[in-house]
Amino acid sequence: MVESTETEIPATNGTANRAGSSASPLPNNGNSLDRYGPTIVRFTQFKTATDIPEQFYQRHVRLRGIVNSVNGDGQLLIAHSPILRLPWQKPQPSRLNVRLAGIDLVNGGADWLRHNLSSKAVKFELLKRHEQNILADVFAKRTRWSPLFYNVNQELVRRGLSRIVSFDNEEHLRDVQLIPRYGRLIQRLLISEHYADKRGIGYWKRPNAIEAMASYSVQTTEMIKHSNVATLFNLLYRQTKALSLVLLTTCRRMLPFVFRGLRVAFDSAKRTVTLLWRLVQSKRADLYYMPSLMSNVQHRRHFASMYHAQPFGHRLFRGIVKAHPRVLNRTVLVKNNDVETAMKLLNRNMAAEGLLDIYRRTRYYEKPYQQRNRLSYEICKAIYNEDMRRKIALVTRKNRADRWPGQY
């Protein structure tokens, strides 16, 4: 904890001459602020970093103000407040860009500053000015009524929310060598950083056993990713990807020609199917099977094989010439212009051959389930008729070895 008091710079008054003239200041050296007088320190409100005299930075004067906001990089925007304010003085807008000296914020540092310093009174010790930014050592109160101040730079390092600027930074190294106050601040920050590192908090937090085991997979993945085999596969992948893009571009260019060829082939196939369908329709009467020309056993076997081999339609033959020889060999003659008698004879012959049944059955569309039911019915009927004929033939036979079977 650092107890801070406001630094006031006394002015050196000259000795009055005997003639009663006004006091003349002593010669000013490079390290004094005599020519500014106490009025500047007590009553002047600085609006920007350039308004502050250069001697204030050399003497590391401690100013005070109120934190308006905190930037994302941890830079404080402070409204400067003079030590005393005259009654007729009105507060002027002031925005001093103050950067915490000697530290770089890490994760959570800016949020901690916003939570603990926003709209609060602070004191900042001037160390250096860089363009419009002020490099300062900042002090703040823990509570509103606390009389003591703590160093914000050291507190951030102790909590692990920031780390000391690397000595690879040439400007930081030059400031350590040329500004003694800055060098002493770095020494205190090193002690705070050792404290945070020893306890493993914030930026210096060490993984526990579970986190260490979980990190092995990540480390292994990184090793595999940067190995020669992974590099080779990556090269092959990029080459394959480039080749695929070339092939894809070529296919896109050839796609219209392919579609055009497919369209021509489809139109040709459509025309061929249409011609075949017309041919089938023209010879439809020649493509049916006449079951009455076969014996009963052949009829039953044929329907059974047809039911298992082709359950959704009849077996087609080459033509009606071989399927119906009796119809072709018979001719109905019309005698004495008696057309009705000739038509009755023709209808009787066609009904005997089953042509009328085929005509009635094919007059309208027959659904698949109706066709299956009809075929099953015809097969069952043929089997039943065959069995009945065998029974009748057995009962009505005349030449039997045992005239009265089963009787003695």
JSON list of C-alpha atoms in Angstrom, two decimals, residues 183-378:
[
{"chain": "A", "resi": 183, "resn": "GLY", "atom": "CA", "xyz": [13.33, 1.77, -13.49]},
{"chain": "A", "resi": 184, "resn": "ARG", "atom": "CA", "xyz": [12.22, 1.63, -9.84]},
{"chain": "A", "resi": 185, "resn": "LEU", "atom": "CA", "xyz": [8.65, 0.96, -11.00]},
{"chain": "A", "resi": 186, "resn": "ILE", "atom": "CA", "xyz": [9.87, -1.98, -13.09]},
{"chain": "A", "resi": 187, "resn": "GLN", "atom": "CA", "xyz": [11.64, -3.40, -10.02]},
{"chain": "A", "resi": 188, "resn": "ARG", "atom": "CA", "xyz": [8.40, -3.31, -8.02]},
{"chain": "A", "resi": 189, "resn": "LEU", "atom": "CA", "xyz": [6.53, -4.87, -10.94]},
{"chain": "A", "resi": 190, "resn": "LEU", "atom": "CA", "xyz": [9.05, -7.72, -11.09]},
{"chain": "A", "resi": 191, "resn": "ILE", "atom": "CA", "xyz": [8.36, -8.49, -7.43]},
{"chain": "A", "resi": 192, "resn": "SER", "atom": "CA", "xyz": [4.60, -8.49, -8.10]},
{"chain": "A", "resi": 193, "resn": "GLU", "atom": "CA", "xyz": [5.05, -10.72, -11.14]},
{"chain": "A", "resi": 194, "resn": "HIS", "atom": "CA", "xyz": [7.08, -13.19, -9.09]},
{"chain": "A", "resi": 195, "resn": "TYR", "atom": "CA", "xyz": [4.22, -13.22, -6.55]},
{"chain": "A", "resi": 196, "resn": "ALA", "atom": "CA", "xyz": [1.64, -14.02, -9.27]},
{"chain": "A", "resi": 197, "resn": "ASP", "atom": "CA", "xyz": [3.90, -16.63, -10.88]},
{"chain": "A", "resi": 198, "resn": "LYS", "atom": "CA", "xyz": [4.53, -18.34, -7.55]},
{"chain": "A", "resi": 199, "resn": "ARG", "atom": "CA", "xyz": [0.80, -18.68, -6.85]},
{"chain": "A", "resi": 200, "resn": "GLY", "atom": "CA", "xyz": [-0.14, -19.51, -10.44]},
{"chain": "A", "resi": 201, "resn": "ILE", "atom": "CA", "xyz": [-2.99, -17.03, -10.84]},
{"chain": "A", "resi": 202, "resn": "GLY", "atom": "CA", "xyz": [-4.31, -15.19, -13.89]},
{"chain": "A", "resi": 203, "resn": "TYR", "atom": "CA", "xyz": [-1.84, -15.16, -16.76]},
{"chain": "A", "resi": 204, "resn": "TRP", "atom": "CA", "xyz": [0.48, -17.49, -14.82]},
{"chain": "A", "resi": 205, "resn": "LYS", "atom": "CA", "xyz": [-2.17, -20.12, -14.09]},
{"chain": "A", "resi": 206, "resn": "ARG", "atom": "CA", "xyz": [-0.83, -23.64, -14.57]},
{"chain": "A", "resi": 207, "resn": "PRO", "atom": "CA", "xyz": [-3.00, -26.49, -15.88]},
{"chain": "A", "resi": 208, "resn": "ASN", "atom": "CA", "xyz": [-4.01, -29.19, -13.44]},
{"chain": "A", "resi": 209, "resn": "ALA", "atom": "CA", "xyz": [-3.53, -32.89, -14.09]},
{"chain": "A", "resi": 210, "resn": "ILE", "atom": "CA", "xyz": [-6.76, -33.28, -16.06]},
{"chain": "A", "resi": 211, "resn": "GLU", "atom": "CA", "xyz": [-6.08, -30.22, -18.21]},
{"chain": "A", "resi": 212, "resn": "ALA", "atom": "CA", "xyz": [-2.51, -31.39, -18.81]},
{"chain": "A", "resi": 213, "resn": "MET", "atom": "CA", "xyz": [-3.76, -34.80, -19.98]},
{"chain": "A", "resi": 214, "resn": "ALA", "atom": "CA", "xyz": [-6.33, -33.10, -22.18]},
{"chain": "A", "resi": 215, "resn": "SER", "atom": "CA", "xyz": [-3.61, -30.95, -23.73]},
{"chain": "A", "resi": 216, "resn": "TYR", "atom": "CA", "xyz": [-1.67, -34.05, -24.84]},
{"chain": "A", "resi": 217, "resn": "SER", "atom": "CA", "xyz": [-4.13, -34.66, -27.65]},
{"chain": "A", "resi": 218, "resn": "VAL", "atom": "CA", "xyz": [-3.75, -31.05, -28.80]},
{"chain": "A", "resi": 219, "resn": "GLN", "atom": "CA", "xyz": [0.03, -31.30, -28.72]},
{"chain": "A", "resi": 220, "resn": "THR", "atom": "CA", "xyz": [-0.07, -34.60, -30.61]},
{"chain": "A", "resi": 221, "resn": "THR", "atom": "CA", "xyz": [-2.37, -33.04, -33.18]},
{"chain": "A", "resi": 222, "resn": "GLU", "atom": "CA", "xyz": [0.01, -30.13, -33.65]},
{"chain": "A", "resi": 223, "resn": "MET", "atom": "CA", "xyz": [2.97, -32.51, -34.05]},
{"chain": "A", "resi": 224, "resn": "ILE", "atom": "CA", "xyz": [1.11, -34.53, -36.68]},
{"chain": "A", "resi": 225, "resn": "LYS", "atom": "CA", "xyz": [-0.05, -31.37, -38.42]},
{"chain": "A", "resi": 226, "resn": "HIS", "atom": "CA", "xyz": [3.51, -30.10, -38.85]},
{"chain": "A", "resi": 227, "resn": "SER", "atom": "CA", "xyz": [5.06, -33.46, -39.76]},
{"chain": "A", "resi": 228, "resn": "ASN", "atom": "CA", "xyz": [6.42, -34.34, -43.21]},
{"chain": "A", "resi": 229, "resn": "VAL", "atom": "CA", "xyz": [3.67, -36.90, -43.83]},
{"chain": "A", "resi": 230, "resn": "ALA", "atom": "CA", "xyz": [0.99, -34.31, -43.13]},
{"chain": "A", "resi": 231, "resn": "THR", "atom": "CA", "xyz": [2.75, -31.88, -45.44]},
{"chain": "A", "resi": 232, "resn": "LEU", "atom": "CA", "xyz": [2.80, -34.53, -48.19]},
{"chain": "A", "resi": 233, "resn": "PHE", "atom": "CA", "xyz": [-0.90, -35.29, -47.75]},
{"chain": "A", "resi": 234, "resn": "ASN", "atom": "CA", "xyz": [-1.67, -31.59, -47.73]},
{"chain": "A", "resi": 235, "resn": "LEU", "atom": "CA", "xyz": [0.21, -31.19, -51.00]},
{"chain": "A", "resi": 236, "resn": "LEU", "atom": "CA", "xyz": [-1.64, -34.15, -52.52]},
{"chain": "A", "resi": 237, "resn": "TYR", "atom": "CA", "xyz": [-4.94, -32.73, -51.33]},
{"chain": "A", "resi": 238, "resn": "ARG", "atom": "CA", "xyz": [-4.26, -29.36, -52.92]},
{"chain": "A", "resi": 239, "resn": "GLN", "atom": "CA", "xyz": [-3.17, -30.95, -56.19]},
{"chain": "A", "resi": 240, "resn": "THR", "atom": "CA", "xyz": [-6.24, -33.22, -56.20]},
{"chain": "A", "resi": 241, "resn": "LYS", "atom": "CA", "xyz": [-8.46, -30.26, -55.42]},
{"chain": "A", "resi": 242, "resn": "ALA", "atom": "CA", "xyz": [-6.98, -28.28, -58.31]},
{"chain": "A", "resi": 243, "resn": "LEU", "atom": "CA", "xyz": [-7.45, -31.24, -60.66]},
{"chain": "A", "resi": 244, "resn": "SER", "atom": "CA", "xyz": [-11.03, -31.68, -59.46]},
{"chain": "A", "resi": 245, "resn": "LEU", "atom": "CA", "xyz": [-11.74, -28.03, -60.14]},
{"chain": "A", "resi": 246, "resn": "VAL", "atom": "CA", "xyz": [-10.37, -28.41, -63.67]},
{"chain": "A", "resi": 247, "resn": "LEU", "atom": "CA", "xyz": [-12.50, -31.52, -64.27]},
{"chain": "A", "resi": 248, "resn": "LEU", "atom": "CA", "xyz": [-15.55, -29.81, -62.80]},
{"chain": "A", "resi": 249, "resn": "THR", "atom": "CA", "xyz": [-15.06, -26.81, -65.07]},
{"chain": "A", "resi": 250, "resn": "THR", "atom": "CA", "xyz": [-14.68, -29.10, -68.07]},
{"chain": "A", "resi": 251, "resn": "CYS", "atom": "CA", "xyz": [-17.81, -31.04, -67.13]},
{"chain": "A", "resi": 252, "resn": "ARG", "atom": "CA", "xyz": [-19.77, -27.83, -66.74]},
{"chain": "A", "resi": 253, "resn": "ARG", "atom": "CA", "xyz": [-18.73, -26.78, -70.22]},
{"chain": "A", "resi": 254, "resn": "MET", "atom": "CA", "xyz": [-19.62, -30.19, -71.68]},
{"chain": "A", "resi": 255, "resn": "LEU", "atom": "CA", "xyz": [-22.89, -30.49, -69.77]},
{"chain": "A", "resi": 256, "resn": "PRO", "atom": "CA", "xyz": [-25.05, -28.75, -72.42]},
{"chain": "A", "resi": 257, "resn": "PHE", "atom": "CA", "xyz": [-23.72, -31.09, -75.13]},
{"chain": "A", "resi": 258, "resn": "VAL", "atom": "CA", "xyz": [-24.37, -34.14, -72.92]},
{"chain": "A", "resi": 259, "resn": "PHE", "atom": "CA", "xyz": [-27.93, -33.01, -72.24]},
{"chain": "A", "resi": 260, "resn": "ARG", "atom": "CA", "xyz": [-28.45, -32.41, -75.93]},
{"chain": "A", "resi": 261, "resn": "GLY", "atom": "CA", "xyz": [-27.24, -35.94, -76.76]},
{"chain": "A", "resi": 262, "resn": "LEU", "atom": "CA", "xyz": [-29.44, -37.45, -74.05]},
{"chain": "A", "resi": 263, "resn": "ARG", "atom": "CA", "xyz": [-32.41, -35.54, -75.38]},
{"chain": "A", "resi": 264, "resn": "VAL", "atom": "CA", "xyz": [-31.80, -36.84, -78.91]},
{"chain": "A", "resi": 265, "resn": "ALA", "atom": "CA", "xyz": [-31.45, -40.41, -77.59]},
{"chain": "A", "resi": 266, "resn": "PHE", "atom": "CA", "xyz": [-34.62, -40.04, -75.53]},
{"chain": "A", "resi": 267, "resn": "ASP", "atom": "CA", "xyz": [-36.58, -38.75, -78.52]},
{"chain": "A", "resi": 268, "resn": "SER", "atom": "CA", "xyz": [-35.32, -41.65, -80.65]},
{"chain": "A", "resi": 269, "resn": "ALA", "atom": "CA", "xyz": [-36.27, -44.19, -77.98]},
{"chain": "A", "resi": 270, "resn": "LYS", "atom": "CA", "xyz": [-39.67, -42.56, -77.62]},
{"chain": "A", "resi": 271, "resn": "ARG", "atom": "CA", "xyz": [-40.32, -42.77, -81.35]},
{"chain": "A", "resi": 272, "resn": "THR", "atom": "CA", "xyz": [-39.21, -46.42, -81.40]},
{"chain": "A", "resi": 273, "resn": "VAL", "atom": "CA", "xyz": [-41.50, -47.35, -78.50]},
{"chain": "A", "resi": 274, "resn": "THR", "atom": "CA", "xyz": [-44.39, -45.52, -80.16]},
{"chain": "A", "resi": 275, "resn": "LEU", "atom": "CA", "xyz": [-43.89, -47.44, -83.40]},
{"chain": "A", "resi": 276, "resn": "LEU", "atom": "CA", "xyz": [-43.68, -50.76, -81.56]},
{"chain": "A", "resi": 277, "resn": "TRP", "atom": "CA", "xyz": [-46.82, -49.98, -79.61]},
{"chain": "A", "resi": 278, "resn": "ARG", "atom": "CA", "xyz": [-48.70, -49.15, -82.78]},
{"chain": "A", "resi": 279, "resn": "LEU", "atom": "CA", "xyz": [-47.48, -52.41, -84.31]},
{"chain": "A", "resi": 280, "resn": "VAL", "atom": "CA", "xyz": [-48.67, -54.36, -81.27]},
{"chain": "A", "resi": 281, "resn": "GLN", "atom": "CA", "xyz": [-52.04, -52.62, -81.38]},
{"chain": "A", "resi": 282, "resn": "SER", "atom": "CA", "xyz": [-52.43, -53.44, -85.05]},
{"chain": "A", "resi": 283, "resn": "LYS", "atom": "CA", "xyz": [-51.76, -57.16, -84.46]},
{"chain": "A", "resi": 284, "resn": "ARG", "atom": "CA", "xyz": [-53.40, -57.40, -81.08]},
{"chain": "A", "resi": 285, "resn": "ALA", "atom": "CA", "xyz": [-55.88, -60.06, -82.16]},
{"chain": "A", "resi": 286, "resn": "ASP", "atom": "CA", "xyz": [-52.99, -62.38, -83.10]},
{"chain": "A", "resi": 287, "resn": "LEU", "atom": "CA", "xyz": [-51.28, -62.26, -79.68]},
{"chain": "A", "resi": 288, "resn": "TYR", "atom": "CA", "xyz": [-53.72, -64.16, -77.46]},
{"chain": "A", "resi": 289, "resn": "TYR", "atom": "CA", "xyz": [-53.65, -67.69, -76.30]},
{"chain": "A", "resi": 290, "resn": "MET", "atom": "CA", "xyz": [-56.63, -70.06, -76.87]},
{"chain": "A", "resi": 291, "resn": "PRO", "atom": "CA", "xyz": [-56.82, -72.55, -73.99]},
{"chain": "A", "resi": 292, "resn": "SER", "atom": "CA", "xyz": [-59.63, -74.69, -75.51]},
{"chain": "A", "resi": 293, "resn": "LEU", "atom": "CA", "xyz": [-57.25, -76.29, -78.06]},
{"chain": "A", "resi": 294, "resn": "MET", "atom": "CA", "xyz": [-55.40, -78.14, -75.31]},
{"chain": "A", "resi": 295, "resn": "SER", "atom": "CA", "xyz": [-56.43, -81.17, -73.32]},
{"chain": "A", "resi": 296, "resn": "ASN", "atom": "CA", "xyz": [-57.51, -80.80, -69.74]},
{"chain": "A", "resi": 297, "resn": "VAL", "atom": "CA", "xyz": [-54.18, -81.96, -68.29]},
{"chain": "A", "resi": 298, "resn": "GLN", "atom": "CA", "xyz": [-52.22, -79.73, -70.62]},
{"chain": "A", "resi": 299, "resn": "HIS", "atom": "CA", "xyz": [-54.61, -76.89, -69.83]},
{"chain": "A", "resi": 300, "resn": "ARG", "atom": "CA", "xyz": [-54.03, -77.28, -66.09]},
{"chain": "A", "resi": 301, "resn": "ARG", "atom": "CA", "xyz": [-50.25, -77.58, -66.40]},
{"chain": "A", "resi": 302, "resn": "HIS", "atom": "CA", "xyz": [-50.10, -74.62, -68.71]},
{"chain": "A", "resi": 303, "resn": "PHE", "atom": "CA", "xyz": [-52.08, -72.39, -66.37]},
{"chain": "A", "resi": 304, "resn": "ALA", "atom": "CA", "xyz": [-50.03, -73.51, -63.36]},
{"chain": "A", "resi": 305, "resn": "SER", "atom": "CA", "xyz": [-46.72, -72.76, -65.09]},
{"chain": "A", "resi": 306, "resn": "MET", "atom": "CA", "xyz": [-48.09, -69.50, -66.45]},
{"chain": "A", "resi": 307, "resn": "TYR", "atom": "CA", "xyz": [-49.30, -68.46, -62.99]},
{"chain": "A", "resi": 308, "resn": "HIS", "atom": "CA", "xyz": [-45.87, -68.99, -61.45]},
{"chain": "A", "resi": 309, "resn": "ALA", "atom": "CA", "xyz": [-43.79, -67.73, -64.35]},
{"chain": "A", "resi": 310, "resn": "GLN", "atom": "CA", "xyz": [-45.94, -64.81, -65.49]},
{"chain": "A", "resi": 311, "resn": "PRO", "atom": "CA", "xyz": [-48.62, -63.93, -62.94]},
{"chain": "A", "resi": 312, "resn": "PHE", "atom": "CA", "xyz": [-49.62, -60.61, -64.53]},
{"chain": "A", "resi": 313, "resn": "GLY", "atom": "CA", "xyz": [-50.48, -61.66, -68.07]},
{"chain": "A", "resi": 314, "resn": "HIS", "atom": "CA", "xyz": [-50.88, -64.38, -70.68]},
{"chain": "A", "resi": 315, "resn": "ARG", "atom": "CA", "xyz": [-48.04, -66.04, -72.46]},
{"chain": "A", "resi": 316, "resn": "LEU", "atom": "CA", "xyz": [-47.89, -64.59, -75.95]},
{"chain": "A", "resi": 317, "resn": "PHE", "atom": "CA", "xyz": [-47.60, -66.67, -79.14]},
{"chain": "A", "resi": 318, "resn": "ARG", "atom": "CA", "xyz": [-46.20, -65.75, -82.52]},
{"chain": "A", "resi": 319, "resn": "GLY", "atom": "CA", "xyz": [-49.58, -65.54, -84.24]},
{"chain": "A", "resi": 320, "resn": "ILE", "atom": "CA", "xyz": [-53.10, -66.80, -84.54]},
{"chain": "A", "resi": 321, "resn": "VAL", "atom": "CA", "xyz": [-52.16, -69.03, -87.49]},
{"chain": "A", "resi": 322, "resn": "LYS", "atom": "CA", "xyz": [-50.58, -71.69, -85.28]},
{"chain": "A", "resi": 323, "resn": "ALA", "atom": "CA", "xyz": [-52.81, -71.06, -82.27]},
{"chain": "A", "resi": 324, "resn": "HIS", "atom": "CA", "xyz": [-56.17, -71.59, -84.05]},
{"chain": "A", "resi": 325, "resn": "PRO", "atom": "CA", "xyz": [-55.86, -74.00, -86.98]},
{"chain": "A", "resi": 326, "resn": "ARG", "atom": "CA", "xyz": [-59.50, -75.13, -86.79]},
{"chain": "A", "resi": 327, "resn": "VAL", "atom": "CA", "xyz": [-60.80, -71.61, -87.16]},
{"chain": "A", "resi": 328, "resn": "LEU", "atom": "CA", "xyz": [-58.73, -71.08, -90.27]},
{"chain": "A", "resi": 329, "resn": "ASN", "atom": "CA", "xyz": [-59.74, -74.43, -91.80]},
{"chain": "A", "resi": 330, "resn": "ARG", "atom": "CA", "xyz": [-63.45, -73.80, -91.41]},
{"chain": "A", "resi": 331, "resn": "THR", "atom": "CA", "xyz": [-65.41, -71.32, -93.47]},
{"chain": "A", "resi": 332, "resn": "VAL", "atom": "CA", "xyz": [-68.99, -70.32, -92.73]},
{"chain": "A", "resi": 333, "resn": "LEU", "atom": "CA", "xyz": [-71.03, -70.16, -95.89]},
{"chain": "A", "resi": 334, "resn": "VAL", "atom": "CA", "xyz": [-74.11, -68.00, -96.26]},
{"chain": "A", "resi": 335, "resn": "LYS", "atom": "CA", "xyz": [-76.85, -69.97, -98.01]},
{"chain": "A", "resi": 336, "resn": "ASN", "atom": "CA", "xyz": [-79.80, -68.30, -99.68]},
{"chain": "A", "resi": 337, "resn": "ASN", "atom": "CA", "xyz": [-78.80, -64.96, -98.20]},
{"chain": "A", "resi": 338, "resn": "ASP", "atom": "CA", "xyz": [-79.58, -66.29, -94.71]},
{"chain": "A", "resi": 339, "resn": "VAL", "atom": "CA", "xyz": [-77.14, -64.09, -92.83]},
{"chain": "A", "resi": 340, "resn": "GLU", "atom": "CA", "xyz": [-78.69, -64.66, -89.41]},
{"chain": "A", "resi": 341, "resn": "THR", "atom": "CA", "xyz": [-78.14, -68.40, -89.52]},
{"chain": "A", "resi": 342, "resn": "ALA", "atom": "CA", "xyz": [-74.59, -67.90, -90.72]},
{"chain": "A", "resi": 343, "resn": "MET", "atom": "CA", "xyz": [-73.95, -65.38, -87.90]},
{"chain": "A", "resi": 344, "resn": "LYS", "atom": "CA", "xyz": [-75.32, -67.80, -85.30]},
{"chain": "A", "resi": 345, "resn": "LEU", "atom": "CA", "xyz": [-73.02, -70.50, -86.61]},
{"chain": "A", "resi": 346, "resn": "LEU", "atom": "CA", "xyz": [-70.06, -68.11, -86.61]},
{"chain": "A", "resi": 347, "resn": "ASN", "atom": "CA", "xyz": [-70.82, -66.93, -83.08]},
{"chain": "A", "resi": 348, "resn": "ARG", "atom": "CA", "xyz": [-71.14, -70.52, -81.88]},
{"chain": "A", "resi": 349, "resn": "ASN", "atom": "CA", "xyz": [-67.77, -71.42, -83.36]},
{"chain": "A", "resi": 350, "resn": "MET", "atom": "CA", "xyz": [-66.12, -68.30, -81.92]},
{"chain": "A", "resi": 351, "resn": "ALA", "atom": "CA", "xyz": [-67.65, -68.96, -78.51]},
{"chain": "A", "resi": 352, "resn": "ALA", "atom": "CA", "xyz": [-66.39, -72.53, -78.61]},
{"chain": "A", "resi": 353, "resn": "GLU", "atom": "CA", "xyz": [-62.89, -71.29, -79.36]},
{"chain": "A", "resi": 354, "resn": "GLY", "atom": "CA", "xyz": [-63.06, -68.65, -76.60]},
{"chain": "A", "resi": 355, "resn": "LEU", "atom": "CA", "xyz": [-62.67, -65.63, -78.85]},
{"chain": "A", "resi": 356, "resn": "LEU", "atom": "CA", "xyz": [-65.75, -63.92, -77.48]},
{"chain": "A", "resi": 357, "resn": "ASP", "atom": "CA", "xyz": [-64.46, -64.32, -73.91]},
{"chain": "A", "resi": 358, "resn": "ILE", "atom": "CA", "xyz": [-61.15, -62.79, -74.93]},
{"chain": "A", "resi": 359, "resn": "TYR", "atom": "CA", "xyz": [-62.96, -59.91, -76.61]},
{"chain": "A", "resi": 360, "resn": "ARG", "atom": "CA", "xyz": [-65.11, -59.22, -73.56]},
{"chain": "A", "resi": 361, "resn": "ARG", "atom": "CA", "xyz": [-62.13, -59.49, -71.25]},
{"chain": "A", "resi": 362, "resn": "THR", "atom": "CA", "xyz": [-59.92, -57.14, -73.26]},
{"chain": "A", "resi": 363, "resn": "ARG", "atom": "CA", "xyz": [-62.59, -54.62, -74.10]},
{"chain": "A", "resi": 364, "resn": "TYR", "atom": "CA", "xyz": [-61.78, -52.64, -70.93]},
{"chain": "A", "resi": 365, "resn": "TYR", "atom": "CA", "xyz": [-58.66, -52.33, -68.85]},
{"chain": "A", "resi": 366, "resn": "GLU", "atom": "CA", "xyz": [-58.15, -55.17, -66.39]},
{"chain": "A", "resi": 367, "resn": "LYS", "atom": "CA", "xyz": [-56.36, -54.20, -63.21]},
{"chain": "A", "resi": 368, "resn": "PRO", "atom": "CA", "xyz": [-53.51, -56.40, -61.97]},
{"chain": "A", "resi": 369, "resn": "TYR", "atom": "CA", "xyz": [-55.39, -57.68, -58.91]},
{"chain": "A", "resi": 370, "resn": "GLN", "atom": "CA", "xyz": [-58.38, -58.57, -61.14]},
{"chain": "A", "resi": 371, "resn": "GLN", "atom": "CA", "xyz": [-56.06, -60.43, -63.50]},
{"chain": "A", "resi": 372, "resn": "ARG", "atom": "CA", "xyz": [-54.52, -62.35, -60.58]},
{"chain": "A", "resi": 373, "resn": "ASN", "atom": "CA", "xyz": [-57.94, -63.26, -59.23]},
{"chain": "A", "resi": 374, "resn": "ARG", "atom": "CA", "xyz": [-59.15, -64.41, -62.66]},
{"chain": "A", "resi": 375, "resn": "LEU", "atom": "CA", "xyz": [-56.08, -66.59, -63.24]},
{"chain": "A", "resi": 376, "resn": "SER", "atom": "CA", "xyz": [-56.45, -68.16, -59.79]},
{"chain": "A", "resi": 377, "resn": "TYR", "atom": "CA", "xyz": [-60.11, -68.85, -60.47]},
{"chain": "A", "resi": 378, "resn": "GLU", "atom": "CA", "xyz": [-59.38, -70.43, -63.86]}
]
